[in-house]
Amino acid sequence: MSRRVKKPLRPAGDRPKGARPYRGSPAERPQARRPGGKPPPRFPASPPRAAMPFVPEPEKAAPELLPLPTKVQTVVVTADENNMRVDRFLEARFPGLSFSHIQRVVRKGELRVNGKRADSKDRLEEGQSVRIPPLRLDTPKAAGPLSEAANKTLQALKDMILFEDADVMVLNKPAGLAVQGGSGITRNVDDMLEVMRDAKGQKPRLVHRLDKETSGCLLIAKTRFAATALTGSFRHRSARKIYWALVAGVPKPKQGRISTYLAKEESEDDTIMRIARHGDEGASHAVTHYAVVETSAQKLAWISLKPVTGRTHQLRAHMAHIDHAIVGDPKYFNKENWELPGGLQNRLHLLARRISIPHPRGGVIDVSAPLPPHMLQSWNLLGLEADRFDPIENAPEE
């Protein structure tokens, strides 16, 4: 029986002209494979839960939580909060506020931006003044016996868990499940978390989001203390996220950095993020690093993506911008006369593959999600090997 020898990911001298390779330390840099030698390190395809590399340090005293305002106060939007939605702004500043309380405050006009009423979906700009009314945490609901439907929801959430401890939970969100409620959405993670209230009635909290059709790692805080710490990590960009995608064509160079401004463009039927210019109304800077992992007949490429910023639809808009849109993207796939290869499902091929973030009590949470069923099917049909070394590992952090 003949043995198939895997090709190196990037043979010497095969770097496209103009490519800027990521340079890590000698210890981090992948080693070339020699005949008969050991293969390069592999990026695990679906690590077991017990293997999560979280080693807690001795417990630290909880930092003082940002107090809820008991009287009207005015704050200034920071650079990190530029282009943030009003409701997300309040969630980030005051973790633990319920979705309904935020909507009620905004709907009544109690929150004002530069002296004017604001909608919860309005985008804030750096330097704007936001009037915040007195806020309160909702009285925790008593945790009672669960109904049959609630028990099914609880089991569905447990089946998604990739990592869990007393403070934090990482879910493997399936494609097609919304993270939060909205128009036409009947089932979402935020509502599902109601069944996981603890003995004190506290409900786990979302600290970041994924698009409805994006699968993979979704971070959940189980305590208000954890929510404050994790939200701060996202705001200060100490959270590290890696995504996998299948795109049309093969990007050149095979490793690169995409830097643009993005702004929301709304129509009666849809809302998308468009490439904008510095200074355009609502435009925010967005940076993404990408690297080609493997290709299929030069028609498709498996790429690894590392967003530096976290703008809405950033990865999807950036890949479309460089003419390599993500396969199955209903909003941004813009290639004319392009046919989906037989056997591949016309669904968004984007996975929140890995998240690494400081644990609120010390140490690091580092969790990976497996390919969802529709992407695994595509990988198998195209002969892509899900255990290939991931070259985005050495991408810059800025």
Short mmCIF file of C-alpha atoms in Angstrom, two decimals:
data_model
loop_
_atom_site.label_atom_id
_atom_site.label_comp_id
_atom_site.label_asym_id
_atom_site.label_seq_id
_atom_site.Cartn_x
_atom_site.Cartn_y
_atom_site.Cartn_z
CA MET A 1 0.00 0.00 0.00
CA SER A 2 1.45 3.33 -0.98
CA ARG A 3 1.72 6.01 1.63
CA ARG A 4 0.66 9.52 0.71
CA VAL A 5 3.18 12.12 1.78
CA LYS A 6 1.71 15.45 2.84
CA LYS A 7 3.05 18.45 1.05
CA PRO A 8 4.63 21.19 3.14
CA LEU A 9 2.28 24.10 3.66
CA ARG A 10 4.68 26.54 1.98
CA PRO A 11 7.78 25.13 0.26
CA ALA A 12 10.94 27.20 0.33
CA GLY A 13 10.97 29.83 -2.38
CA ASP A 14 7.20 29.55 -2.95
CA ARG A 15 6.30 32.77 -1.17
CA PRO A 16 4.25 35.05 -3.45
CA LYS A 17 5.87 38.31 -4.43
CA GLY A 18 5.04 41.04 -1.94
CA ALA A 19 4.00 38.67 0.85
CA ARG A 20 4.97 39.75 4.34
CA PRO A 21 5.48 36.55 6.36
CA TYR A 22 4.73 36.55 10.06
CA ARG A 23 7.90 36.23 12.08
CA GLY A 24 7.71 34.69 15.51
CA SER A 25 10.58 33.70 17.79
CA PRO A 26 12.67 30.65 16.73
CA ALA A 27 10.77 28.63 19.30
CA GLU A 28 7.41 29.71 17.84
CA ARG A 29 8.33 29.44 14.15
CA PRO A 30 7.16 26.20 12.48
CA GLN A 31 10.10 23.97 11.53
CA ALA A 32 10.53 22.57 8.01
CA ARG A 33 9.80 18.87 7.68
CA ARG A 34 12.70 16.70 6.60
CA PRO A 35 12.28 13.30 4.90
CA GLY A 36 11.71 10.72 7.60
CA GLY A 37 11.56 13.44 10.27
CA LYS A 38 8.72 14.39 12.57
CA PRO A 39 5.85 16.47 11.14
CA PRO A 40 5.44 20.10 12.23
CA PRO A 41 3.23 20.80 15.23
CA ARG A 42 -0.48 20.38 14.57
CA PHE A 43 -3.33 22.69 15.47
CA PRO A 44 -5.73 20.29 17.27
CA ALA A 45 -8.91 19.57 15.32
CA SER A 46 -11.22 19.03 18.28
CA PRO A 47 -9.46 19.01 21.64
CA PRO A 48 -11.21 17.17 24.47
CA ARG A 49 -12.71 19.27 27.21
CA ALA A 50 -10.31 17.89 29.79
CA ALA A 51 -7.34 19.11 27.74
CA MET A 52 -8.16 22.79 27.94
CA PRO A 53 -4.91 24.58 28.84
CA PHE A 54 -6.37 26.66 31.66
CA VAL A 55 -4.25 26.57 34.80
CA PRO A 56 -5.61 28.96 37.42
CA GLU A 57 -3.22 30.95 39.52
CA PRO A 58 -3.88 31.47 43.23
CA GLU A 59 -7.21 33.23 43.50
CA LYS A 60 -6.98 36.99 43.34
CA ALA A 61 -9.17 39.44 45.15
CA ALA A 62 -11.96 40.59 42.88
CA PRO A 63 -11.36 44.09 41.54
CA GLU A 64 -13.93 46.69 42.46
CA LEU A 65 -16.85 46.52 40.04
CA LEU A 66 -17.90 49.66 38.23
CA PRO A 67 -20.79 50.96 40.36
CA LEU A 68 -24.13 51.57 38.73
CA PRO A 69 -24.96 55.29 38.64
CA THR A 70 -27.46 56.28 41.32
CA LYS A 71 -27.93 59.72 39.78
CA VAL A 72 -27.67 61.22 36.32
CA GLN A 73 -24.11 61.29 34.96
CA THR A 74 -22.50 62.31 31.68
CA VAL A 75 -19.66 60.30 30.14
CA VAL A 76 -17.57 60.78 27.00
CA VAL A 77 -17.30 58.07 24.32
CA THR A 78 -13.72 56.78 24.10
CA ALA A 79 -11.78 55.72 21.00
CA ASP A 80 -12.38 52.05 21.83
CA GLU A 81 -16.11 52.73 21.99
CA ASN A 82 -16.27 54.50 18.62
CA ASN A 83 -19.02 53.07 16.37
CA MET A 84 -20.41 50.98 19.25
CA ARG A 85 -24.18 50.60 19.41
CA VAL A 86 -25.90 52.44 22.26
CA ASP A 87 -27.18 49.23 23.87
CA ARG A 88 -23.79 47.52 23.59
CA PHE A 89 -22.17 50.65 25.08
CA LEU A 90 -24.32 50.31 28.20
CA GLU A 91 -23.70 46.56 28.42
CA ALA A 92 -19.94 47.07 28.19
CA ARG A 93 -19.86 49.88 30.75
CA PHE A 94 -22.22 48.17 33.20
CA PRO A 95 -22.12 44.36 32.86
CA GLY A 96 -25.14 42.72 34.41
CA LEU A 97 -27.77 45.14 33.14
CA SER A 98 -30.63 43.19 31.64
CA PHE A 99 -31.51 43.58 27.97
CA SER A 100 -35.05 44.67 28.89
CA HIS A 101 -33.82 47.35 31.31
CA ILE A 102 -31.47 48.81 28.70
CA GLN A 103 -34.23 48.90 26.08
CA ARG A 104 -36.61 50.54 28.57
CA VAL A 105 -34.13 53.29 29.48
CA VAL A 106 -33.46 54.08 25.82
CA ARG A 107 -37.11 53.85 24.74
CA LYS A 108 -38.17 56.36 27.42
CA GLY A 109 -35.55 58.85 26.22
CA GLU A 110 -33.69 58.79 29.53
CA LEU A 111 -30.38 58.20 27.75
CA ARG A 112 -29.29 61.06 25.49
CA VAL A 113 -26.38 61.53 23.11
CA ASN A 114 -25.17 65.13 22.75
CA GLY A 115 -28.46 66.19 24.29
CA LYS A 116 -30.67 64.28 21.84
CA ARG A 117 -32.74 61.13 22.19
CA ALA A 118 -31.06 58.01 20.87
CA ASP A 119 -32.20 54.65 19.57
CA SER A 120 -30.64 51.48 20.99
CA LYS A 121 -29.18 50.64 17.54
CA ASP A 122 -27.65 54.10 16.96
CA ARG A 123 -23.86 54.14 16.64
CA LEU A 124 -21.76 56.30 18.95
CA GLU A 125 -18.79 58.39 17.87
CA GLU A 126 -15.63 59.14 19.83
CA GLY A 127 -15.96 62.35 21.84
CA GLN A 128 -19.75 62.36 22.05
CA SER A 129 -21.36 63.05 25.43
CA VAL A 130 -23.74 60.41 26.72
CA ARG A 131 -26.23 61.26 29.47
CA ILE A 132 -26.80 58.14 31.58
CA PRO A 133 -29.77 58.02 33.96
CA PRO A 134 -29.77 56.16 37.30
CA LEU A 135 -29.53 52.41 36.60
CA ARG A 136 -30.35 49.33 38.63
CA LEU A 137 -29.85 45.61 38.38
CA ASP A 138 -33.07 43.68 38.00
CA THR A 139 -34.12 41.71 41.06
CA PRO A 140 -32.86 38.17 40.51
CA LYS A 141 -35.59 35.67 39.73
CA ALA A 142 -35.84 32.78 42.12
CA ALA A 143 -34.50 29.57 40.64
CA GLY A 144 -37.37 27.10 40.67
CA PRO A 145 -38.04 23.68 39.15
CA LEU A 146 -37.67 23.60 35.36
CA SER A 147 -40.42 22.65 32.95
CA GLU A 148 -39.91 19.89 30.38
CA ALA A 149 -39.18 22.49 27.68
CA ALA A 150 -36.70 24.28 29.97
CA ASN A 151 -34.93 20.99 30.70
CA LYS A 152 -34.53 20.38 26.96
CA THR A 153 -33.07 23.87 26.59
CA LEU A 154 -30.69 23.22 29.49
CA GLN A 155 -29.53 19.97 27.90
CA ALA A 156 -29.04 21.74 24.55
CA LEU A 157 -26.78 24.29 26.26
CA LYS A 158 -24.84 21.58 28.12
CA ASP A 159 -24.23 19.82 24.81
CA MET A 160 -22.62 23.02 23.49
CA ILE A 161 -20.17 23.46 26.39
CA LEU A 162 -16.47 23.35 25.44
CA PHE A 163 -15.17 24.72 28.76
CA GLU A 164 -16.77 25.59 32.09
CA ASP A 165 -15.76 26.59 35.60
CA ALA A 166 -17.33 28.67 38.38
CA ASP A 167 -16.86 31.97 36.52
CA VAL A 168 -16.73 31.28 32.79
CA MET A 169 -18.30 29.10 30.13
CA VAL A 170 -17.37 28.71 26.45
CA LEU A 171 -20.10 27.39 24.16
CA ASN A 172 -19.75 25.86 20.71
CA LYS A 173 -22.57 27.90 19.13
CA PRO A 174 -24.10 26.13 16.12
CA ALA A 175 -24.63 27.93 12.82
CA GLY A 176 -28.19 29.26 12.52
CA LEU A 177 -28.66 30.03 16.23
CA ALA A 178 -28.83 33.75 17.01
CA VAL A 179 -26.91 35.08 20.01
CA GLN A 180 -29.50 37.73 20.93
CA GLY A 181 -33.13 38.41 20.14
CA GLY A 182 -34.34 40.69 17.38
CA SER A 183 -36.91 41.05 14.65
CA GLY A 184 -38.03 37.62 13.44
CA ILE A 185 -35.79 35.75 15.90
CA THR A 186 -37.66 33.27 18.08
CA ARG A 187 -34.75 31.36 19.65
CA ASN A 188 -31.44 32.78 20.81
CA VAL A 189 -28.63 32.02 23.25
CA ASP A 190 -29.40 34.96 25.54
CA ASP A 191 -32.95 33.73 26.19
CA MET A 192 -31.77 30.13 26.50
CA LEU A 193 -29.41 31.16 29.33
CA GLU A 194 -32.47 31.91 31.49
CA VAL A 195 -32.55 28.20 32.41
CA MET A 196 -29.02 28.40 33.86
CA ARG A 197 -29.77 30.83 36.69
CA ASP A 198 -27.81 29.92 39.82
CA ALA A 199 -29.08 29.50 43.38
CA LYS A 200 -29.02 33.29 43.82
CA GLY A 201 -31.04 33.79 40.66
CA GLN A 202 -28.11 35.22 38.66
CA LYS A 203 -28.23 34.51 34.92
CA PRO A 204 -25.04 33.93 32.85
CA ARG A 205 -24.15 36.94 30.68
CA LEU A 206 -22.97 37.38 27.11
CA VAL A 207 -19.63 39.18 26.84
CA HIS A 208 -19.25 39.12 23.04
CA ARG A 209 -21.27 38.03 20.00
CA LEU A 210 -21.15 35.98 16.82
CA ASP A 211 -23.24 36.42 13.69
CA LYS A 212 -26.23 34.08 13.54
CA GLU A 213 -24.70 31.93 10.77
CA THR A 214 -21.19 31.85 12.30
CA SER A 215 -20.49 28.80 14.46
CA GLY A 216 -17.87 28.27 17.14
CA CYS A 217 -16.51 29.66 20.40
CA LEU A 218 -18.90 31.94 22.30
CA LEU A 219 -17.72 33.24 25.68
CA ILE A 220 -20.21 33.48 28.56
CA ALA A 221 -19.65 35.02 32.00
CA LYS A 222 -21.39 33.20 34.85
CA THR A 223 -20.89 36.01 37.40
CA ARG A 224 -20.97 39.78 37.29
CA PHE A 225 -17.33 39.81 38.43
CA ALA A 226 -16.33 37.68 35.43
CA ALA A 227 -18.46 39.78 33.07
CA THR A 228 -16.65 42.96 34.12
CA ALA A 229 -13.19 41.39 33.73
CA LEU A 230 -13.90 39.70 30.39
CA THR A 231 -15.60 42.75 28.90
CA GLY A 232 -12.50 44.74 29.85
CA SER A 233 -10.27 42.19 28.11
CA PHE A 234 -12.24 42.61 24.88
CA ARG A 235 -12.20 46.39 25.19
CA HIS A 236 -8.43 46.45 25.70
CA ARG A 237 -7.86 43.84 22.97
CA SER A 238 -6.18 41.30 25.20
CA ALA A 239 -8.60 38.64 23.94
CA ARG A 240 -7.16 36.67 21.02
CA LYS A 241 -9.56 35.20 18.44
CA ILE A 242 -8.86 32.96 15.46
CA TYR A 243 -11.41 32.12 12.76
CA TRP A 244 -11.39 29.58 9.95
CA ALA A 245 -13.12 30.19 6.62
CA LEU A 246 -13.45 28.72 3.14
CA VAL A 247 -13.14 31.42 0.48
CA ALA A 248 -13.44 31.69 -3.29
CA GLY A 249 -10.05 31.70 -5.03
CA VAL A 250 -6.63 31.86 -3.40
CA PRO A 251 -5.51 35.18 -1.87
CA LYS A 252 -2.17 36.59 -3.00
CA PRO A 253 0.01 37.04 -1.05
CA LYS A 254 -0.87 33.97 0.98
CA GLN A 255 -0.30 35.85 4.22
CA GLY A 256 -1.28 39.45 4.70
CA ARG A 257 -2.94 42.26 6.59
CA ILE A 258 -6.19 43.96 5.60
CA SER A 259 -6.67 47.49 6.94
CA THR A 260 -9.75 49.53 6.00
CA TYR A 261 -12.47 51.70 7.42
CA LEU A 262 -15.95 50.19 7.68
CA ALA A 263 -19.29 51.97 7.93
CA LYS A 264 -22.85 50.69 8.13
CA GLU A 265 -25.04 51.01 5.03
CA GLU A 266 -28.75 50.46 5.61
CA SER A 267 -31.52 49.88 3.09
CA GLU A 268 -35.15 48.82 3.38
CA ASP A 269 -34.21 45.17 2.89
CA ASP A 270 -30.78 44.76 4.43
CA THR A 271 -27.91 46.21 6.44
CA ILE A 272 -24.30 45.67 5.42
CA MET A 273 -20.90 47.08 6.27
CA ARG A 274 -19.26 48.96 3.39
CA ILE A 275 -15.66 49.95 2.85
CA ALA A 276 -15.39 53.63 3.83
CA ARG A 277 -12.78 56.35 4.00
CA HIS A 278 -11.24 57.90 7.08
CA GLY A 279 -13.52 60.69 8.24
CA ASP A 280 -16.70 59.27 6.72
CA GLU A 281 -19.70 59.42 9.03
CA GLY A 282 -19.80 56.33 11.25
CA ALA A 283 -16.57 54.90 9.80
CA SER A 284 -14.35 52.81 12.10
CA HIS A 285 -10.88 51.42 11.48
CA ALA A 286 -10.78 47.64 11.05
CA VAL A 287 -7.69 45.39 10.85
CA THR A 288 -7.56 41.69 9.98
CA HIS A 289 -4.58 39.34 9.50
CA TYR A 290 -5.09 36.32 7.25
CA ALA A 291 -3.08 33.27 6.16
CA VAL A 292 -3.82 30.56 3.61
CA VAL A 293 -3.68 27.13 5.26
CA GLU A 294 -4.49 24.89 2.28
CA THR A 295 -6.00 25.20 -1.22
CA SER A 296 -8.24 23.14 -3.48
CA ALA A 297 -7.44 23.34 -7.22
CA GLN A 298 -6.81 27.09 -6.92
CA LYS A 299 -10.59 27.57 -6.84
CA LEU A 300 -11.03 27.51 -3.06
CA ALA A 301 -8.83 28.26 -0.09
CA TRP A 302 -9.03 27.42 3.58
CA ILE A 303 -7.84 30.50 5.40
CA SER A 304 -7.17 31.36 9.01
CA LEU A 305 -8.20 34.83 10.17
CA LYS A 306 -7.08 36.87 13.13
CA PRO A 307 -9.11 40.06 13.71
CA VAL A 308 -7.30 42.81 15.61
CA THR A 309 -10.44 44.92 15.88
CA GLY A 310 -13.98 43.61 16.36
CA ARG A 311 -16.25 45.45 13.94
CA THR A 312 -19.62 44.14 12.77
CA HIS A 313 -19.20 41.65 9.88
CA GLN A 314 -15.50 42.62 9.75
CA LEU A 315 -14.12 39.32 8.44
CA ARG A 316 -16.90 38.87 5.91
CA ALA A 317 -16.56 42.42 4.55
CA HIS A 318 -12.75 42.26 4.47
CA MET A 319 -12.61 39.00 2.51
CA ALA A 320 -15.12 40.32 -0.01
CA HIS A 321 -13.05 43.52 -0.24
CA ILE A 322 -9.95 41.59 -1.41
CA ASP A 323 -12.14 39.63 -3.89
CA HIS A 324 -12.08 36.38 -1.92
CA ALA A 325 -15.53 36.30 -0.34
CA ILE A 326 -16.43 33.59 2.16
CA VAL A 327 -18.31 30.68 0.60
CA GLY A 328 -22.04 30.71 1.36
CA ASP A 329 -22.13 34.32 2.60
CA PRO A 330 -25.58 35.70 1.67
CA LYS A 331 -24.56 39.33 2.28
CA TYR A 332 -21.04 39.70 0.92
CA PHE A 333 -20.44 36.99 -1.70
CA ASN A 334 -19.92 39.17 -4.77
CA LYS A 335 -18.23 36.97 -7.40
CA GLU A 336 -20.14 36.83 -10.69
CA ASN A 337 -20.49 33.60 -12.69
CA TRP A 338 -19.07 31.62 -9.78
CA GLU A 339 -20.54 28.17 -9.18
CA LEU A 340 -20.51 26.36 -5.87
CA PRO A 341 -18.62 23.07 -6.27
CA GLY A 342 -20.89 20.03 -6.16
CA GLY A 343 -21.61 18.62 -2.72
CA LEU A 344 -20.85 21.82 -0.80
CA GLN A 345 -23.72 23.36 1.12
CA ASN A 346 -24.56 26.98 0.35
CA ARG A 347 -24.11 28.04 3.99
CA LEU A 348 -21.67 30.47 5.56
CA HIS A 349 -18.30 28.73 5.89
CA LEU A 350 -17.01 30.71 8.87
CA LEU A 351 -15.98 29.23 12.23
CA ALA A 352 -14.95 31.04 15.40
CA ARG A 353 -12.20 28.43 15.75
CA ARG A 354 -10.34 29.50 18.86
CA ILE A 355 -10.44 32.01 21.69
CA SER A 356 -7.67 32.79 24.17
CA ILE A 357 -8.35 35.30 26.93
CA PRO A 358 -7.05 36.05 30.44
CA HIS A 359 -9.13 34.30 33.08
CA PRO A 360 -10.72 36.76 35.56
CA ARG A 361 -8.93 35.02 38.45
CA GLY A 362 -5.58 34.41 36.78
CA GLY A 363 -4.24 32.11 34.11
CA VAL A 364 -5.55 31.88 30.54
CA ILE A 365 -8.62 30.32 28.97
CA ASP A 366 -7.66 28.81 25.59
CA VAL A 367 -10.45 26.90 23.83
CA SER A 368 -10.90 25.54 20.28
CA ALA A 369 -14.10 24.52 18.52
CA PRO A 370 -14.39 21.71 15.94
CA LEU A 371 -15.63 22.28 12.39
CA PRO A 372 -19.45 22.42 12.22
CA PRO A 373 -21.14 19.66 10.18
CA HIS A 374 -21.52 21.64 6.93
CA MET A 375 -17.88 22.78 7.00
CA LEU A 376 -16.60 19.32 7.95
CA GLN A 377 -18.49 17.94 4.94
CA SER A 378 -16.80 20.52 2.69
CA TRP A 379 -13.35 19.76 4.16
CA ASN A 380 -13.86 16.04 3.50
CA LEU A 381 -15.15 16.55 -0.05
CA LEU A 382 -12.24 18.87 -0.92
CA GLY A 383 -9.61 16.70 0.73
CA LEU A 384 -8.59 19.42 3.20
CA GLU A 385 -6.86 18.14 6.33
CA ALA A 386 -8.26 19.74 9.45
CA ASP A 387 -5.07 19.02 11.45
CA ARG A 388 -2.76 21.16 9.31
CA PHE A 389 -0.46 23.59 11.11
CA ASP A 390 -2.22 26.95 11.42
CA PRO A 391 0.13 29.70 10.11
CA ILE A 392 -1.89 32.52 11.70
CA GLU A 393 -0.37 31.55 15.06
CA ASN A 394 2.55 33.94 14.53
CA ALA A 395 0.51 36.85 13.17
CA PRO A 396 1.14 40.25 14.78
CA GLU A 397 -1.17 41.42 17.55
CA GLU A 398 -1.58 44.89 16.05
#
